[in-house]
Coordinates of C-alpha atoms in Angstrom, one line a residue:
M1 CA -81.2 -12.4 -104.5
I2 CA -84.8 -11.2 -104.0
A3 CA -85.6 -8.0 -105.8
A4 CA -87.0 -5.1 -103.8
P5 CA -90.5 -4.1 -104.7
V6 CA -90.9 -1.1 -107.0
V7 CA -92.3 1.9 -105.2
S8 CA -93.1 5.3 -106.5
V9 CA -91.3 7.9 -104.4
Q10 CA -91.1 11.6 -104.8
V11 CA -87.5 12.3 -105.6
M12 CA -86.0 15.3 -103.8
P13 CA -83.2 17.4 -105.3
D14 CA -79.7 16.8 -104.1
D15 CA -79.4 20.3 -102.7
P16 CA -81.2 20.4 -99.4
D17 CA -81.3 24.2 -99.4
S18 CA -83.6 24.1 -102.4
G19 CA -85.7 21.2 -101.1
Q20 CA -88.9 20.5 -99.5
Y21 CA -87.3 20.4 -96.0
K22 CA -87.3 24.2 -95.8
R23 CA -90.6 24.7 -97.5
D24 CA -92.7 22.2 -95.6
F25 CA -91.2 19.9 -92.9
I26 CA -94.3 17.6 -92.7
T27 CA -94.3 16.9 -96.4
W28 CA -90.5 16.4 -96.4
A29 CA -90.6 14.0 -93.4
M30 CA -93.4 11.9 -94.9
S31 CA -91.7 11.7 -98.3
Q32 CA -88.3 10.8 -96.6
A33 CA -90.0 8.0 -94.6
Q34 CA -91.5 6.7 -97.8
A35 CA -88.1 6.8 -99.6
L36 CA -86.4 5.0 -96.7
R37 CA -89.0 2.2 -96.8
A38 CA -88.4 1.9 -100.6
M39 CA -84.7 1.7 -100.0
R40 CA -85.0 -1.4 -97.8
G41 CA -83.3 -4.2 -99.6
V42 CA -81.8 -2.0 -102.3
T43 CA -78.1 -1.6 -102.7
L44 CA -76.6 1.5 -104.2
N45 CA -73.6 -0.3 -105.8
R46 CA -72.0 -3.7 -105.8
E47 CA -69.2 -2.8 -103.4
E48 CA -69.4 -5.1 -100.4
R49 CA -68.7 -2.3 -97.9
S50 CA -71.6 -0.2 -99.2
T51 CA -73.9 -3.2 -99.1
D52 CA -72.9 -4.0 -95.5
L53 CA -73.5 -0.4 -94.5
L54 CA -76.9 -0.4 -96.1
R55 CA -77.8 -3.7 -94.4
A56 CA -76.8 -2.2 -91.1
I57 CA -79.5 0.4 -91.4
D58 CA -82.8 -0.5 -89.7
W59 CA -84.9 1.0 -92.6
D60 CA -88.4 0.4 -91.1
H61 CA -87.6 1.9 -87.7
L62 CA -85.7 4.8 -89.2
A63 CA -88.6 5.6 -91.5
A64 CA -91.0 5.3 -88.6
E65 CA -88.9 7.7 -86.5
I66 CA -88.9 10.2 -89.3
E67 CA -92.7 9.9 -89.7
G68 CA -92.8 10.3 -85.9
L69 CA -91.2 13.7 -86.3
A70 CA -94.1 14.8 -88.5
H71 CA -96.7 13.3 -86.1
R72 CA -95.1 15.0 -83.1
Q73 CA -95.3 18.4 -84.9
R74 CA -99.0 17.7 -85.7
Q75 CA -99.6 16.8 -82.0
D76 CA -97.7 19.9 -80.8
L77 CA -99.9 22.1 -83.0
A78 CA -103.1 20.4 -81.8
H79 CA -102.0 20.7 -78.1
G80 CA -101.2 24.4 -78.6
L81 CA -104.5 25.1 -80.2
G82 CA -106.3 23.4 -77.2
V83 CA -104.3 25.6 -74.8
V84 CA -105.3 28.7 -76.8
V85 CA -109.0 27.7 -76.7
E86 CA -108.9 27.0 -73.0
H87 CA -107.4 30.4 -72.3
L88 CA -109.9 32.1 -74.7
V89 CA -112.7 30.5 -72.6
R90 CA -111.2 31.6 -69.4
L91 CA -110.7 35.2 -70.7
E92 CA -114.3 35.3 -72.0
F93 CA -116.1 33.8 -69.1
S94 CA -114.1 34.3 -65.9
P95 CA -115.2 37.1 -63.7
A96 CA -111.6 37.2 -62.2
W97 CA -109.4 40.0 -63.4
E98 CA -106.1 39.2 -61.5
P99 CA -105.0 36.2 -63.7
R100 CA -105.9 37.8 -67.1
A101 CA -102.4 39.1 -67.7
D102 CA -101.0 35.6 -67.3
W103 CA -103.7 34.1 -69.5
I104 CA -103.0 36.6 -72.2
A105 CA -99.2 35.9 -71.9
T106 CA -99.9 32.2 -72.3
L107 CA -102.3 32.9 -75.2
R108 CA -99.6 34.9 -77.0
A109 CA -96.9 32.3 -76.4
E110 CA -99.0 29.4 -77.7
R111 CA -100.2 31.5 -80.7
D112 CA -96.5 32.2 -81.5
R113 CA -95.6 28.5 -81.3
A114 CA -98.5 27.6 -83.5
A115 CA -97.5 30.3 -86.0
A116 CA -93.9 28.9 -86.0
I117 CA -95.2 25.4 -86.6
L118 CA -97.4 26.5 -89.5
R119 CA -94.5 28.5 -91.1
Q120 CA -92.4 25.4 -90.9
S121 CA -95.1 23.1 -92.1
P122 CA -97.7 25.0 -94.1
S123 CA -99.4 21.7 -95.2
L124 CA -100.9 21.6 -91.6
R125 CA -102.9 24.8 -92.1
P126 CA -105.9 23.0 -93.7
E127 CA -106.0 20.7 -90.7
V128 CA -106.4 23.5 -88.1
A129 CA -110.2 23.6 -88.2
A130 CA -110.4 19.9 -87.7
M131 CA -107.8 19.9 -84.9
M132 CA -109.8 22.6 -83.2
Q133 CA -113.1 20.7 -83.6
T134 CA -111.5 17.6 -82.1
G135 CA -109.8 19.4 -79.2
N136 CA -112.5 22.0 -78.5
D137 CA -114.6 19.8 -76.1
E138 CA -111.6 19.0 -73.9
A139 CA -110.3 22.6 -73.8
V140 CA -113.7 23.9 -72.9
S141 CA -114.2 21.3 -70.2
V142 CA -110.8 22.1 -68.7
A143 CA -111.6 25.8 -68.6
A144 CA -115.2 25.2 -67.3
D145 CA -113.9 23.0 -64.6
W146 CA -111.5 25.7 -63.5
L147 CA -114.3 28.2 -63.5
E148 CA -116.4 25.9 -61.3
R149 CA -113.5 25.5 -58.8
Q150 CA -113.3 29.3 -58.6
G151 CA -117.0 29.5 -57.7
A152 CA -118.1 30.8 -61.1
T153 CA -120.8 28.2 -61.7
A154 CA -123.0 30.3 -64.0
E155 CA -120.0 31.2 -66.1
A156 CA -118.9 27.6 -66.3
M157 CA -122.3 26.6 -67.6
E158 CA -122.2 29.3 -70.2
A159 CA -118.7 28.2 -71.2
R160 CA -119.8 24.5 -71.5
M161 CA -122.6 25.6 -73.8
R162 CA -119.9 26.8 -76.2
R163 CA -119.4 23.1 -77.1
F164 CA -122.8 23.0 -78.7
G165 CA -122.3 26.2 -80.6
T166 CA -119.8 27.0 -83.3
G167 CA -116.9 27.6 -80.9
Y168 CA -114.1 29.9 -81.9
H169 CA -113.1 30.5 -85.5
P170 CA -109.5 29.5 -86.5
D171 CA -108.8 33.2 -87.2
Q172 CA -109.8 34.0 -83.6
V173 CA -107.6 31.2 -82.2
L174 CA -104.6 32.0 -84.4
G175 CA -105.0 35.8 -84.6
A176 CA -104.6 38.5 -82.1
W177 CA -108.2 38.5 -80.9
I178 CA -108.7 38.6 -77.1
P179 CA -112.3 38.2 -75.9
I180 CA -114.1 40.8 -73.8
P181 CA -115.3 39.2 -70.6
S182 CA -119.0 38.3 -70.7
A183 CA -119.1 38.0 -66.9
G184 CA -119.2 40.8 -64.3

């Protein structure tokens, strides 16, 4: 019998109510994936039935799926931040007043989703600024393209210039701030 490699794994308490799962989903998912990978090839006892059950588990793919849950949550947050930035640009640079109520509703819904994700996985909070920096160009481009299709060429150019500036601060993106239109 080949011995399984020794891997250092963060041991979670048996009581899931007191565990990492409720405090920080991302940290929990990543540690569970690591623990599952460490379990590959390990048997809990010598009973043949337990051994057969353990062998039936596809440890690598199961661990990858649990990691995938963490990655999807990170992607959901990044996408939501991009939608918020896009709508902040529209609100700030569009001369149109009619769609503002819908944009504000979208802004609030995406902010609420982001807040829920950050409550569930507070370890993502330090990544918000980097996510915004990565997604800012695309969000600004989408909003500027929309402005151009609406005939607001000057406003679109001004919005595109935001890429070369500092952009929006995470507090503006995640908070209640709504920009005052800079256009007519």
